[in-house]
């Protein structure tokens, strides 16, 4: 391939070879290159005969052959010319012996082997001198560049060979991908077999006769072996152990044997998660131990993820073991010391665990002996302690020391960082001692992994310090008791710590579903011991009521118990019997519920839901009513806040009958629960104090709970037919619970907020579109005014989109109002100035309008008082004027001044940019004046919004600077007349204004409609209005009736 003049190839730039040596066509080399390359090959053959015998019998060139094609003087002349140029070493100069020596002695046995193999194959394939010269030139030119390939993560022997030959290389893929997916096709199986033989050949090419001489094995050798090993593992091949580790020649395909169970795909686990594994020795005794542990959900089966390794793949109960590859797991015994020499077995076990990679998704990895009685919930509590949690995050990681007199292998606990260190540097561990526990602790110490004492980790016969009564499992709080090699001994030890009822059934598996709709709820409860709670939970499940109406639910109890068609989950590590206070009937349940919340967080199902709710068993809980509350924009926005939210169910004192937390609040609780204040005896007080400590927002929810214990607000908790409360408490008797539930289900929900009408879907509006809204104050008068406006499609209902806010969700005519959240619609008068102090109400109104976001789809947003007679089409004439349209597009936006700098609140008109500015910086507004109109004008002015006069925007009694006749609505140039509190007056003004056509102060022609399609036979109608009142009234009348 010829390079263009002036350009240099990548090989040239790396090697700095002169153009005439590299740039010439490779298949048609210059004559002088042919000749002197022949000389080079002769000298190279002599050197190769000493360094690499394979060259000696193939390359038969000598200097005489070269001299027949050219003269000696010419050779000497060119050699001198190259020396004068100070040219670097190349195949064309007479220093090839040194160059070939550099390639052979590169310091990397694999590279040398592949280089020489590639060179030999290329030279042997060529039949003439020029072809051999080409091979030699090309491979030598790429030598330096291809050494860099070894530093690539995709490096392999085949990649180096492809690079030397000038081809692109790519990372090898698993040739059995389709076969391993379970597609039992003979063609695929045969292809898999052929490809596997190619992989074996690849391994032999890299290292033809490799015998490791020490522990420092070259990593590329292991990479090739590991690649073959991984293929075999995934495709179900059998391996035979060899003296020097994995031997590709000893692998054979056996598609009929049981395949290893697939590894989990789950990658997200709760903080502090544990991967636990065991090695099962051959024999019925060990199979029975594993089977019993699985049935009891005990030992490693209580961890977040577990694995059992064995000599072969077998099924025990519900689980399949994983084969420990290339290892005979029966370890020999030293005849002199009688020690079991199991280092090689467990080193290979750790190597396979690290290769499979599941440890990367967990904070801790634990190896447990099969005959060790291991309590994972006790270890979990140790690992949460700050000294261990913080040490585990250090760069080199942490290994827990289980015995001061000598590390024991019954339980080995390593942090993720320690496994990472082990994975990178296991080849450089000290020479193998006979026992695996000694090997592991020496290996960790050699690589600066922190080793921290954990006194309660192990009670063992083999450990003298600390001295523990390993025979008495009820003594102390040890994590592990060892040994218990017989099934009865093991079960007796486990039963001493975990009472018999708790092990009667294994814990039901956690659900695997991870996608739920927005606003989803995870609800759980604690079933206390006794028939009463058992009956209540059974009743709730029968009616699919209470927590069972949530998106996901869980019931926790003292032991795994069947209630109806569900199984409860065991609350681990705590005695559920909670004492009562000495001077009150309240139960001191802080410790119990602390463990309950901890287990819920550890199990991690809350991560897939927006809200987590704890409900007492004796509370009558209506999930549908709570869902309506949580779907309200105020609570949706609060729940998405990074600090999270806890809903306050009682102003006088927080109650534990129902506890509602958003996902960010759960995340904050999960991360810092250890630092929460622990003074409170009552669990509700503990949770509230903990949330305050973690700066979680506590938001009032007035209709969350009607309870006997809540005095403010005082509620009628006895009557469940009042359909606004989500929870009624207490109902300890099942008959009372059922009666309350029936009453509540017959009474439709009438919450103080929800059944809020849904916001319209996003859609495009024409240019200059207007979003108008108003506030309906309590009382019949405002309701009648709103009904009248809606009936005539007048006022805000003539805008492109409208909204009405009120104290409660109310139906008025054909529309439903939206509740103004978290606001009491009371505006007191100032006793001195008699001004109405309504700033807070309207500030909250603007805040809710901005949060709901409908203003984003319109060019203008208009707030109109309900007692104002507002003509939307007249305002549209003003806003379509180029002057105002351009002003509305200013970076900070525009507010229209309606009363010559004495701003009034009857109508407030802001452009989209002004609302955007207001939304971004409303918290920085000046101190609130008593009147909302002054607050808005001062606020937007302070943020740089332009305030522009609109002379005909308002004719109002309160506007002293305007000489407008607000009483005469037939003067057709004003947009708004204010006030008209009486519905009859409002109707009269509206009728006058509709009969009087608009006369804006600047009569700009309305724009022509945009082009659009009309149906066949469409009609375009027009008329001419002659001067005079009569024609004007006629036109107004026709327009009012949508006639003519």
CSV table of C-alpha atoms in Angstrom, one decimal, residues 63 67 105 206 431 443 474 555 583 643 652 668 696 778 825 827 905 987 1028:
chain,number,residue,atom,x,y,z
A,63,UNK,CA,26.0,-13.4,1.3
A,67,UNK,CA,26.4,-10.5,-4.1
A,105,UNK,CA,14.9,-10.6,24.5
A,206,UNK,CA,0.9,-18.3,23.2
A,431,UNK,CA,4.0,-18.8,49.4
A,443,UNK,CA,-2.1,-12.4,51.8
A,474,UNK,CA,-27.6,-19.0,73.9
A,555,UNK,CA,-46.6,-8.1,57.0
A,583,UNK,CA,-47.6,5.7,84.1
A,643,UNK,CA,-34.6,16.2,51.6
A,652,UNK,CA,-50.8,18.2,68.9
A,668,UNK,CA,-32.0,10.0,54.4
A,696,UNK,CA,-36.6,16.1,56.4
A,778,UNK,CA,-66.0,31.0,50.8
A,825,UNK,CA,-59.0,31.5,53.1
A,827,UNK,CA,-58.0,37.7,55.0
A,905,UNK,CA,-55.3,43.5,42.1
A,987,UNK,CA,-74.8,40.3,34.7
A,1028,UNK,CA,-74.3,54.8,14.2
